[in-house]
C-alpha cells in the first residue's frame, strides 16, 4: 500500500530529484576530479628536474564562442635525458584550451619566439619516468578558481537532490494535513538552516569568480563591478551570524494550544513557553489564516483572516486567547493552493519574531468537544484585552486638538525601503562610474547614472518625508509630502463614510509574510483616500481608524 501511494503521488518528484542528483552530482564529481588532478599534478611536478628542450612546433588554436574566443596553445618539443631523446606535447598541468586570462596566448608567444629564433627552452622532466615532461609546471590560480565553484556548488546541489529524494519518500501523501503535536516548535530553526545553505552556495559561487577576475585582470578597471557580489556575500554572512546569535540569545520557543487541534468557530487558547527568561515588555501575537497559491513562476500569498493580541510578559510564559470565526477556512491542500494557519510572535523590540505553523480543522460537530477540551486546561487562562493599544513612536505621534486630533506620522516608518533604494542607487552609481572610466561616456553608463539618481532621490524623500492627518468635527485634512508627490487635500467630515484599515503590502518568505497596513477613507462620492501607510500592526491601524472616526463624529 505504501509503495502504491509512493508511485502514484511521489514518483514524479522522486524522478525529478534523481535527475538533478545525476546531472549536478555528476558535474560536481567531474569538476572535483579535474581540480584534484591539477593540484596532484602540480604537487608531483615540483620534484621534477629542469632540462633544456628544442621547440619543434608552436600553434595557437582559436574557437569562437558566445562570450568570446577560446584559445588553446599547442606545442611539440624534444629533449634529452639520461642519454636518450624524448618528445612531448604537454604544455601545462591543467586541461587544454580556455578563455581565462591571457595564459594560453602568452605561452604560445614564448614558444613561437623560441621556435623562430632557434633557441632552447626549459622543460620539466619526471626523473622516474623520463617520457613525462611539461613546459610550464606552475599551478594556474585562475584555473583553480574557475573549477572551484563547479566542484563545490554542483556537488552540494547533487547532495541536496538526494536529500530531496529521501524527503519525498518519507513525507506525507499529497493533500495530507499533519495534526498539531502536543508542543509546537517554531520554524525558525528551519529558516536558519535554509539561510545557511543559501549563504554558503552564494559565497561558494561569487568569491572564486571575484578572486579569478582580480587575478586575471588586475586591481583596477570596470571588471571591479564583479566585486559587488562578494560584498553582498559578506553582508549575507554578517546577517546569518546575527540571526544565529539572536537565536542563541533567545533560546528555543515552543507553543501549547488548547484545544490541541483547533477548530474554526471555537475559542483558541495559546501558551508560549520560552527557553530562556524573555525580555520584559509587550509582546504581539498574531494569528493568521492565509492562502498560498503556487503559480508556474511565483507563489502568491493572500491574507484571509487575522487577529492580533498584545500581552505583557515578565516571566517564562505568555498566555492569550484567539477567536477564529466559524466562517474561516481550515487547513487544506487543494492542488497548487495551500490554506494555512500560523501564529506569529513578535518581541517588544519589533525586530525579533517567531512563527508557529498550525493545523486548524473546519467547523463541525467536533466544536463542542474542542470547547470542552479548552476548559479542561486550567493553566491556560483568558487574558484581559481591555487595555488600549498605544501608538508606537516608530509610527508617529497622536496630538489632541480642541475639536479632534492630529496624527503626525514618523518620517522613519519607510526607512527600510528607503535604505534599500539608497543602497541600490549607490551601487548603480559606482557601476556607472567604473563604466565611464573604462570606456568613456556610453549609453549604458548614462542609463545607470540616471537610474541611480532616481533611486537616490526617491530614497531620500522616503527617508525624510513628513505626513500629517487632522480629523475634526468639520474636516478631514491630509498634508505632507510622499516619495512621489505633495499632498494638501481636505474633505468635509460629513462626506466620509468610514475609515478602515487595509492591507497595504507584504514582505518576507511565504512562511513568514509580514504585512503592512494603511488607513483608507471611503467617501460618499465613491472615492477612496489613503490616510497614512507603513503601519506594521493591525491593532495599531484599527486603533487609529477608530480614533479618526471618533474625531469626525464629535
mmCIF file of N, CA and C in Angstrom, residues 109-222:
data_model
loop_
_atom_site.group_PDB
_atom_site.id
_atom_site.type_symbol
_atom_site.label_atom_id
_atom_site.label_comp_id
_atom_site.label_asym_id
_atom_site.label_seq_id
_atom_site.Cartn_x
_atom_site.Cartn_y
_atom_site.Cartn_z
ATOM 1 N N UNK A 109 53.210 32.696 -27.432
ATOM 2 C CA UNK A 109 54.195 33.680 -27.885
ATOM 3 C C UNK A 109 55.606 33.289 -27.450
ATOM 4 N N UNK A 110 55.747 32.777 -26.220
ATOM 5 C CA UNK A 110 57.073 32.361 -25.749
ATOM 6 C C UNK A 110 57.610 31.191 -26.574
ATOM 7 N N UNK A 111 56.757 30.213 -26.857
ATOM 8 C CA UNK A 111 57.193 29.065 -27.650
ATOM 9 C C UNK A 111 57.465 29.451 -29.098
ATOM 10 N N UNK A 112 56.629 30.335 -29.649
ATOM 11 C CA UNK A 112 56.823 30.753 -31.039
ATOM 12 C C UNK A 112 58.120 31.536 -31.197
ATOM 13 N N UNK A 113 58.431 32.395 -30.227
ATOM 14 C CA UNK A 113 59.683 33.153 -30.289
ATOM 15 C C UNK A 113 60.884 32.217 -30.229
ATOM 16 N N UNK A 114 60.818 31.201 -29.358
ATOM 17 C CA UNK A 114 61.926 30.243 -29.274
ATOM 18 C C UNK A 114 62.062 29.439 -30.558
ATOM 19 N N UNK A 115 60.927 29.087 -31.177
ATOM 20 C CA UNK A 115 60.972 28.333 -32.427
ATOM 21 C C UNK A 115 61.575 29.162 -33.554
ATOM 22 N N UNK A 116 61.166 30.418 -33.664
ATOM 23 C CA UNK A 116 61.662 31.276 -34.744
ATOM 24 C C UNK A 116 63.138 31.614 -34.566
ATOM 25 N N UNK A 117 63.580 31.770 -33.314
ATOM 26 C CA UNK A 117 64.969 32.143 -33.052
ATOM 27 C C UNK A 117 65.881 30.928 -32.930
ATOM 28 N N UNK A 118 65.299 29.738 -32.884
ATOM 29 C CA UNK A 118 66.095 28.527 -32.794
ATOM 30 C C UNK A 118 66.753 28.311 -31.456
ATOM 31 N N UNK A 119 66.266 28.971 -30.419
ATOM 32 C CA UNK A 119 66.866 28.799 -29.096
ATOM 33 C C UNK A 119 66.081 27.774 -28.286
ATOM 34 N N UNK A 120 66.742 27.273 -27.261
ATOM 35 C CA UNK A 120 66.146 26.236 -26.430
ATOM 36 C C UNK A 120 65.290 26.852 -25.315
ATOM 37 N N UNK A 121 64.369 26.040 -24.825
ATOM 38 C CA UNK A 121 63.526 26.420 -23.690
ATOM 39 C C UNK A 121 63.731 25.394 -22.583
ATOM 40 N N UNK A 122 63.277 25.738 -21.399
ATOM 41 C CA UNK A 122 63.396 24.830 -20.256
ATOM 42 C C UNK A 122 62.088 24.079 -20.063
ATOM 43 N N UNK A 123 62.177 22.775 -19.967
ATOM 44 C CA UNK A 123 61.015 21.943 -19.652
ATOM 45 C C UNK A 123 61.332 21.160 -18.384
ATOM 46 N N UNK A 124 60.278 20.592 -17.788
ATOM 47 C CA UNK A 124 60.429 19.869 -16.523
ATOM 48 C C UNK A 124 60.112 18.400 -16.765
ATOM 49 N N UNK A 125 61.071 17.548 -16.389
ATOM 50 C CA UNK A 125 61.006 16.125 -16.706
ATOM 51 C C UNK A 125 60.906 15.321 -15.413
ATOM 52 N N UNK A 126 60.077 14.288 -15.469
ATOM 53 C CA UNK A 126 59.932 13.376 -14.344
ATOM 54 C C UNK A 126 61.118 12.412 -14.344
ATOM 55 N N UNK A 127 62.006 12.492 -13.346
ATOM 56 C CA UNK A 127 63.195 11.612 -13.370
ATOM 57 C C UNK A 127 62.835 10.136 -13.246
ATOM 58 N N UNK A 128 61.696 9.830 -12.655
ATOM 59 C CA UNK A 128 61.292 8.429 -12.527
ATOM 60 C C UNK A 128 60.709 7.890 -13.824
ATOM 61 N N UNK A 129 60.139 8.767 -14.645
ATOM 62 C CA UNK A 129 59.573 8.371 -15.942
ATOM 63 C C UNK A 129 59.936 9.458 -16.933
ATOM 64 N N UNK A 130 61.117 9.404 -17.548
ATOM 65 C CA UNK A 130 61.619 10.494 -18.400
ATOM 66 C C UNK A 130 60.728 10.823 -19.583
ATOM 67 N N UNK A 131 59.822 9.935 -19.960
ATOM 68 C CA UNK A 131 58.933 10.257 -21.080
ATOM 69 C C UNK A 131 57.875 11.290 -20.691
ATOM 70 N N UNK A 132 57.738 11.569 -19.384
ATOM 71 C CA UNK A 132 56.776 12.562 -18.906
ATOM 72 C C UNK A 132 57.483 13.903 -18.714
ATOM 73 N N UNK A 133 56.989 14.910 -19.405
ATOM 74 C CA UNK A 133 57.576 16.250 -19.304
ATOM 75 C C UNK A 133 56.478 17.287 -19.472
ATOM 76 N N UNK A 134 56.725 18.489 -18.967
ATOM 77 C CA UNK A 134 55.768 19.580 -19.077
ATOM 78 C C UNK A 134 56.542 20.878 -19.280
ATOM 79 N N UNK A 135 55.986 21.755 -20.100
ATOM 80 C CA UNK A 135 56.667 23.019 -20.377
ATOM 81 C C UNK A 135 56.507 24.000 -19.215
ATOM 82 N N UNK A 136 55.294 24.125 -18.661
ATOM 83 C CA UNK A 136 55.031 25.049 -17.556
ATOM 84 C C UNK A 136 54.392 24.255 -16.421
ATOM 85 N N UNK A 137 55.106 24.131 -15.320
ATOM 86 C CA UNK A 137 54.615 23.306 -14.209
ATOM 87 C C UNK A 137 53.906 24.117 -13.128
ATOM 88 N N UNK A 138 53.711 25.423 -13.341
ATOM 89 C CA UNK A 138 53.087 26.265 -12.321
ATOM 90 C C UNK A 138 51.575 26.008 -12.253
ATOM 91 N N UNK A 139 51.054 26.136 -11.061
ATOM 92 C CA UNK A 139 49.609 25.990 -10.844
ATOM 93 C C UNK A 139 48.924 27.305 -11.183
ATOM 94 N N UNK A 140 47.986 27.260 -12.102
ATOM 95 C CA UNK A 140 47.254 28.467 -12.509
ATOM 96 C C UNK A 140 46.135 28.741 -11.502
ATOM 97 N N UNK A 141 46.302 29.806 -10.722
ATOM 98 C CA UNK A 141 45.309 30.134 -9.700
ATOM 99 C C UNK A 141 43.957 30.445 -10.344
ATOM 100 N N UNK A 142 43.991 31.136 -11.479
ATOM 101 C CA UNK A 142 42.736 31.461 -12.153
ATOM 102 C C UNK A 142 41.974 30.225 -12.575
ATOM 103 N N UNK A 143 42.694 29.201 -13.040
ATOM 104 C CA UNK A 143 42.038 27.967 -13.455
ATOM 105 C C UNK A 143 41.470 27.212 -12.251
ATOM 106 N N UNK A 144 42.197 27.227 -11.136
ATOM 107 C CA UNK A 144 41.682 26.598 -9.913
ATOM 108 C C UNK A 144 40.412 27.302 -9.449
ATOM 109 N N UNK A 145 40.434 28.633 -9.464
ATOM 110 C CA UNK A 145 39.258 29.393 -9.048
ATOM 111 C C UNK A 145 38.084 29.174 -9.997
ATOM 112 N N UNK A 146 38.376 28.911 -11.262
ATOM 113 C CA UNK A 146 37.308 28.651 -12.222
ATOM 114 C C UNK A 146 36.602 27.327 -11.920
ATOM 115 N N UNK A 147 37.368 26.294 -11.590
ATOM 116 C CA UNK A 147 36.774 24.982 -11.342
ATOM 117 C C UNK A 147 36.198 24.836 -9.939
ATOM 118 N N UNK A 148 36.627 25.685 -9.009
ATOM 119 C CA UNK A 148 36.197 25.533 -7.617
ATOM 120 C C UNK A 148 34.680 25.652 -7.431
ATOM 121 N N UNK A 149 33.984 26.654 -8.034
ATOM 122 C CA UNK A 149 32.524 26.700 -7.850
ATOM 123 C C UNK A 149 31.813 25.466 -8.388
ATOM 124 N N UNK A 150 32.276 24.944 -9.526
ATOM 125 C CA UNK A 150 31.637 23.751 -10.079
ATOM 126 C C UNK A 150 31.843 22.549 -9.159
ATOM 127 N N UNK A 151 33.059 22.413 -8.634
ATOM 128 C CA UNK A 151 33.352 21.261 -7.779
ATOM 129 C C UNK A 151 32.559 21.310 -6.480
ATOM 130 N N UNK A 152 32.422 22.494 -5.891
ATOM 131 C CA UNK A 152 31.747 22.605 -4.594
ATOM 132 C C UNK A 152 30.240 22.761 -4.741
ATOM 133 N N UNK A 153 29.822 23.718 -5.576
ATOM 134 C CA UNK A 153 28.401 24.035 -5.663
ATOM 135 C C UNK A 153 27.606 22.913 -6.321
ATOM 136 N N UNK A 154 28.114 22.380 -7.423
ATOM 137 C CA UNK A 154 27.391 21.304 -8.095
ATOM 138 C C UNK A 154 27.293 20.065 -7.201
ATOM 139 N N UNK A 155 28.346 19.787 -6.450
ATOM 140 C CA UNK A 155 28.300 18.637 -5.542
ATOM 141 C C UNK A 155 27.252 18.845 -4.456
ATOM 142 N N UNK A 156 27.170 20.068 -3.916
ATOM 143 C CA UNK A 156 26.160 20.349 -2.898
ATOM 144 C C UNK A 156 24.750 20.227 -3.465
ATOM 145 N N UNK A 157 24.546 20.711 -4.691
ATOM 146 C CA UNK A 157 23.224 20.595 -5.308
ATOM 147 C C UNK A 157 22.866 19.127 -5.524
ATOM 148 N N UNK A 158 23.844 18.325 -5.939
ATOM 149 C CA UNK A 158 23.588 16.897 -6.100
ATOM 150 C C UNK A 158 23.213 16.229 -4.792
ATOM 151 N N UNK A 159 23.928 16.569 -3.708
ATOM 152 C CA UNK A 159 23.583 16.018 -2.397
ATOM 153 C C UNK A 159 22.215 16.505 -1.940
ATOM 154 N N UNK A 160 21.910 17.779 -2.226
ATOM 155 C CA UNK A 160 20.589 18.298 -1.879
ATOM 156 C C UNK A 160 19.480 17.586 -2.629
ATOM 157 N N UNK A 161 19.728 17.240 -3.895
ATOM 158 C CA UNK A 161 18.724 16.498 -4.660
ATOM 159 C C UNK A 161 18.515 15.102 -4.080
ATOM 160 N N UNK A 162 19.593 14.458 -3.624
ATOM 161 C CA UNK A 162 19.439 13.151 -2.975
ATOM 162 C C UNK A 162 18.652 13.274 -1.678
ATOM 163 N N UNK A 163 18.905 14.358 -0.929
ATOM 164 C CA UNK A 163 18.100 14.593 0.276
ATOM 165 C C UNK A 163 16.637 14.809 -0.098
ATOM 166 N N UNK A 164 16.387 15.464 -1.252
ATOM 167 C CA UNK A 164 15.017 15.644 -1.711
ATOM 168 C C UNK A 164 14.330 14.317 -1.989
ATOM 169 N N UNK A 165 15.073 13.345 -2.521
ATOM 170 C CA UNK A 165 14.508 12.008 -2.735
ATOM 171 C C UNK A 165 14.114 11.386 -1.402
ATOM 172 N N UNK A 166 15.016 11.476 -0.418
ATOM 173 C CA UNK A 166 14.732 10.916 0.909
ATOM 174 C C UNK A 166 13.529 11.604 1.543
ATOM 175 N N UNK A 167 13.460 12.937 1.405
ATOM 176 C CA UNK A 167 12.337 13.680 1.985
ATOM 177 C C UNK A 167 11.028 13.314 1.302
ATOM 178 N N UNK A 168 11.052 13.166 -0.031
ATOM 179 C CA UNK A 168 9.830 12.835 -0.760
ATOM 180 C C UNK A 168 9.300 11.470 -0.354
ATOM 181 N N UNK A 169 10.199 10.523 -0.111
ATOM 182 C CA UNK A 169 9.760 9.183 0.277
ATOM 183 C C UNK A 169 9.165 9.190 1.680
ATOM 184 N N UNK A 170 9.756 9.985 2.578
ATOM 185 C CA UNK A 170 9.301 9.987 3.970
ATOM 186 C C UNK A 170 8.133 10.925 4.227
ATOM 187 N N UNK A 171 7.900 11.909 3.342
ATOM 188 C CA UNK A 171 6.854 12.897 3.596
ATOM 189 C C UNK A 171 5.474 12.280 3.435
ATOM 190 N N UNK A 172 4.480 13.014 3.903
ATOM 191 C CA UNK A 172 3.103 12.540 3.834
ATOM 192 C C UNK A 172 2.588 12.608 2.403
ATOM 193 N N UNK A 173 1.565 11.823 2.093
ATOM 194 C CA UNK A 173 0.975 11.906 0.754
ATOM 195 C C UNK A 173 0.440 13.299 0.473
ATOM 196 N N UNK A 174 0.366 13.655 -0.800
ATOM 197 C CA UNK A 174 -0.121 14.974 -1.191
ATOM 198 C C UNK A 174 -1.534 15.183 -0.670
ATOM 199 N N UNK A 175 -1.785 16.353 -0.102
ATOM 200 C CA UNK A 175 -3.102 16.680 0.421
ATOM 201 C C UNK A 175 -3.284 16.339 1.884
ATOM 202 N N UNK A 176 -2.358 15.591 2.490
ATOM 203 C CA UNK A 176 -2.482 15.219 3.895
ATOM 204 C C UNK A 176 -2.024 16.373 4.779
ATOM 205 N N UNK A 177 -2.824 16.704 5.778
ATOM 206 C CA UNK A 177 -2.507 17.771 6.720
ATOM 207 C C UNK A 177 -2.122 17.134 8.043
ATOM 208 N N UNK A 178 -0.902 17.352 8.540
ATOM 209 C CA UNK A 178 -0.486 16.714 9.794
ATOM 210 C C UNK A 178 -1.186 17.347 10.987
ATOM 211 N N UNK A 179 -1.505 16.565 12.014
ATOM 212 C CA UNK A 179 -2.092 17.145 13.230
ATOM 213 C C UNK A 179 -1.038 17.915 14.019
ATOM 214 N N UNK A 180 -1.505 18.776 14.902
ATOM 215 C CA UNK A 180 -0.584 19.531 15.741
ATOM 216 C C UNK A 180 0.030 18.622 16.797
ATOM 217 N N UNK A 181 1.335 18.695 17.008
ATOM 218 C CA UNK A 181 1.934 17.945 18.116
ATOM 219 C C UNK A 181 1.554 18.589 19.445
ATOM 220 N N UNK A 182 1.735 17.882 20.557
ATOM 221 C CA UNK A 182 1.392 18.477 21.865
ATOM 222 C C UNK A 182 2.150 19.771 22.143
ATOM 223 N N UNK A 183 3.379 19.847 21.678
ATOM 224 C CA UNK A 183 4.191 21.053 21.862
ATOM 225 C C UNK A 183 4.748 21.445 20.495
ATOM 226 N N UNK A 184 4.355 22.605 20.002
ATOM 227 C CA UNK A 184 4.717 23.050 18.657
ATOM 228 C C UNK A 184 5.973 23.907 18.733
ATOM 229 N N UNK A 185 6.966 23.548 17.952
ATOM 230 C CA UNK A 185 8.198 24.337 17.874
ATOM 231 C C UNK A 185 8.087 25.333 16.726
ATOM 232 N N UNK A 186 8.773 26.451 16.868
ATOM 233 C CA UNK A 186 8.759 27.446 15.799
ATOM 234 C C UNK A 186 9.571 26.942 14.616
ATOM 235 N N UNK A 187 9.306 27.524 13.444
ATOM 236 C CA UNK A 187 10.028 27.123 12.239
ATOM 237 C C UNK A 187 11.304 27.933 12.046
ATOM 238 N N UNK A 188 11.754 28.616 13.108
ATOM 239 C CA UNK A 188 12.932 29.473 12.989
ATOM 240 C C UNK A 188 14.182 28.660 12.698
ATOM 241 N N UNK A 189 14.265 27.435 13.264
ATOM 242 C CA UNK A 189 15.444 26.611 13.022
ATOM 243 C C UNK A 189 15.536 26.210 11.552
ATOM 244 N N UNK A 190 14.390 25.848 10.960
ATOM 245 C CA UNK A 190 14.391 25.515 9.542
ATOM 246 C C UNK A 190 14.795 26.716 8.701
ATOM 247 N N UNK A 191 14.268 27.889 9.076
ATOM 248 C CA UNK A 191 14.639 29.093 8.342
ATOM 249 C C UNK A 191 16.114 29.411 8.464
ATOM 250 N N UNK A 192 16.704 29.140 9.644
ATOM 251 C CA UNK A 192 18.126 29.403 9.837
ATOM 252 C C UNK A 192 18.971 28.469 8.982
ATOM 253 N N UNK A 193 18.582 27.190 8.902
ATOM 254 C CA UNK A 193 19.315 26.253 8.055
ATOM 255 C C UNK A 193 19.183 26.621 6.585
ATOM 256 N N UNK A 194 17.977 27.013 6.172
ATOM 257 C CA UNK A 194 17.788 27.428 4.779
ATOM 258 C C UNK A 194 18.658 28.642 4.455
ATOM 259 N N UNK A 195 18.725 29.591 5.395
ATOM 260 C CA UNK A 195 19.575 30.764 5.197
ATOM 261 C C UNK A 195 21.042 30.370 5.115
ATOM 262 N N UNK A 196 21.456 29.434 5.975
ATOM 263 C CA UNK A 196 22.852 28.984 5.966
ATOM 264 C C UNK A 196 23.230 28.389 4.615
ATOM 265 N N UNK A 197 22.385 27.507 4.069
ATOM 266 C CA UNK A 197 22.713 26.876 2.792
ATOM 267 C C UNK A 197 22.700 27.892 1.657
ATOM 268 N N UNK A 198 21.782 28.847 1.708
ATOM 269 C CA UNK A 198 21.762 29.878 0.669
ATOM 270 C C UNK A 198 23.030 30.725 0.716
ATOM 271 N N UNK A 199 23.423 31.162 1.924
ATOM 272 C CA UNK A 199 24.631 31.984 2.062
ATOM 273 C C UNK A 199 25.861 31.195 1.635
ATOM 274 N N UNK A 200 25.914 29.907 2.001
ATOM 275 C CA UNK A 200 27.054 29.082 1.623
ATOM 276 C C UNK A 200 27.159 28.947 0.104
ATOM 277 N N UNK A 201 26.046 28.627 -0.549
ATOM 278 C CA UNK A 201 26.067 28.468 -2.006
ATOM 279 C C UNK A 201 26.406 29.779 -2.703
ATOM 280 N N UNK A 202 25.859 30.880 -2.210
ATOM 281 C CA UNK A 202 26.147 32.183 -2.810
ATOM 282 C C UNK A 202 27.643 32.485 -2.753
ATOM 283 N N UNK A 203 28.251 32.300 -1.593
ATOM 284 C CA UNK A 203 29.665 32.641 -1.445
ATOM 285 C C UNK A 203 30.576 31.654 -2.161
ATOM 286 N N UNK A 204 30.179 30.378 -2.227
ATOM 287 C CA UNK A 204 30.973 29.423 -2.999
ATOM 288 C C UNK A 204 30.981 29.771 -4.480
ATOM 289 N N UNK A 205 29.956 30.473 -4.929
ATOM 290 C CA UNK A 205 29.893 30.867 -6.338
ATOM 291 C C UNK A 205 30.617 32.178 -6.604
ATOM 292 N N UNK A 206 30.357 33.210 -5.787
ATOM 293 C CA UNK A 206 30.821 34.554 -6.139
ATOM 294 C C UNK A 206 32.262 34.827 -5.711
ATOM 295 N N UNK A 207 32.725 34.240 -4.603
ATOM 296 C CA UNK A 207 34.081 34.549 -4.152
ATOM 297 C C UNK A 207 35.150 34.002 -5.101
ATOM 298 N N UNK A 208 35.057 32.741 -5.563
ATOM 299 C CA UNK A 208 36.052 32.299 -6.554
ATOM 300 C C UNK A 208 36.012 33.112 -7.843
ATOM 301 N N UNK A 209 34.802 33.491 -8.283
ATOM 302 C CA UNK A 209 34.703 34.287 -9.510
ATOM 303 C C UNK A 209 35.337 35.656 -9.305
ATOM 304 N N UNK A 210 35.049 36.298 -8.168
ATOM 305 C CA UNK A 210 35.654 37.595 -7.894
ATOM 306 C C UNK A 210 37.166 37.520 -7.796
ATOM 307 N N UNK A 211 37.675 36.485 -7.103
ATOM 308 C CA UNK A 211 39.130 36.326 -6.997
ATOM 309 C C UNK A 211 39.757 36.048 -8.356
ATOM 310 N N UNK A 212 39.084 35.252 -9.190
ATOM 311 C CA UNK A 212 39.611 34.945 -10.520
ATOM 312 C C UNK A 212 39.703 36.209 -11.373
ATOM 313 N N UNK A 213 38.688 37.066 -11.277
ATOM 314 C CA UNK A 213 38.708 38.313 -12.048
ATOM 315 C C UNK A 213 39.870 39.193 -11.608
ATOM 316 N N UNK A 214 40.114 39.289 -10.300
ATOM 317 C CA UNK A 214 41.230 40.102 -9.813
ATOM 318 C C UNK A 214 42.571 39.527 -10.247
ATOM 319 N N UNK A 215 42.714 38.205 -10.168
ATOM 320 C CA UNK A 215 43.981 37.574 -10.540
ATOM 321 C C UNK A 215 44.274 37.758 -12.023
ATOM 322 N N UNK A 216 43.252 37.635 -12.849
ATOM 323 C CA UNK A 216 43.465 37.656 -14.289
ATOM 324 C C UNK A 216 43.477 39.053 -14.889
ATOM 325 N N UNK A 217 42.769 40.018 -14.270
ATOM 326 C CA UNK A 217 42.608 41.337 -14.894
ATOM 327 C C UNK A 217 43.188 42.483 -14.078
ATOM 328 N N UNK A 218 43.719 42.227 -12.903
ATOM 329 C CA UNK A 218 44.335 43.296 -12.139
ATOM 330 C C UNK A 218 43.384 43.938 -11.152
ATOM 331 N N UNK A 219 43.899 44.972 -10.471
ATOM 332 C CA UNK A 219 43.171 45.602 -9.375
ATOM 333 C C UNK A 219 42.441 46.871 -9.773
ATOM 334 N N UNK A 220 42.395 47.197 -11.064
ATOM 335 C CA UNK A 220 41.689 48.413 -11.464
ATOM 336 C C UNK A 220 41.046 48.207 -12.825
ATOM 337 N N UNK A 221 39.836 48.747 -12.978
ATOM 338 C CA UNK A 221 39.130 48.642 -14.242
ATOM 339 C C UNK A 221 37.653 48.396 -14.009
ATOM 340 N N UNK A 222 36.908 48.386 -15.099
ATOM 341 C CA UNK A 222 35.462 48.191 -14.991
ATOM 342 C C UNK A 222 35.100 46.794 -14.503
#
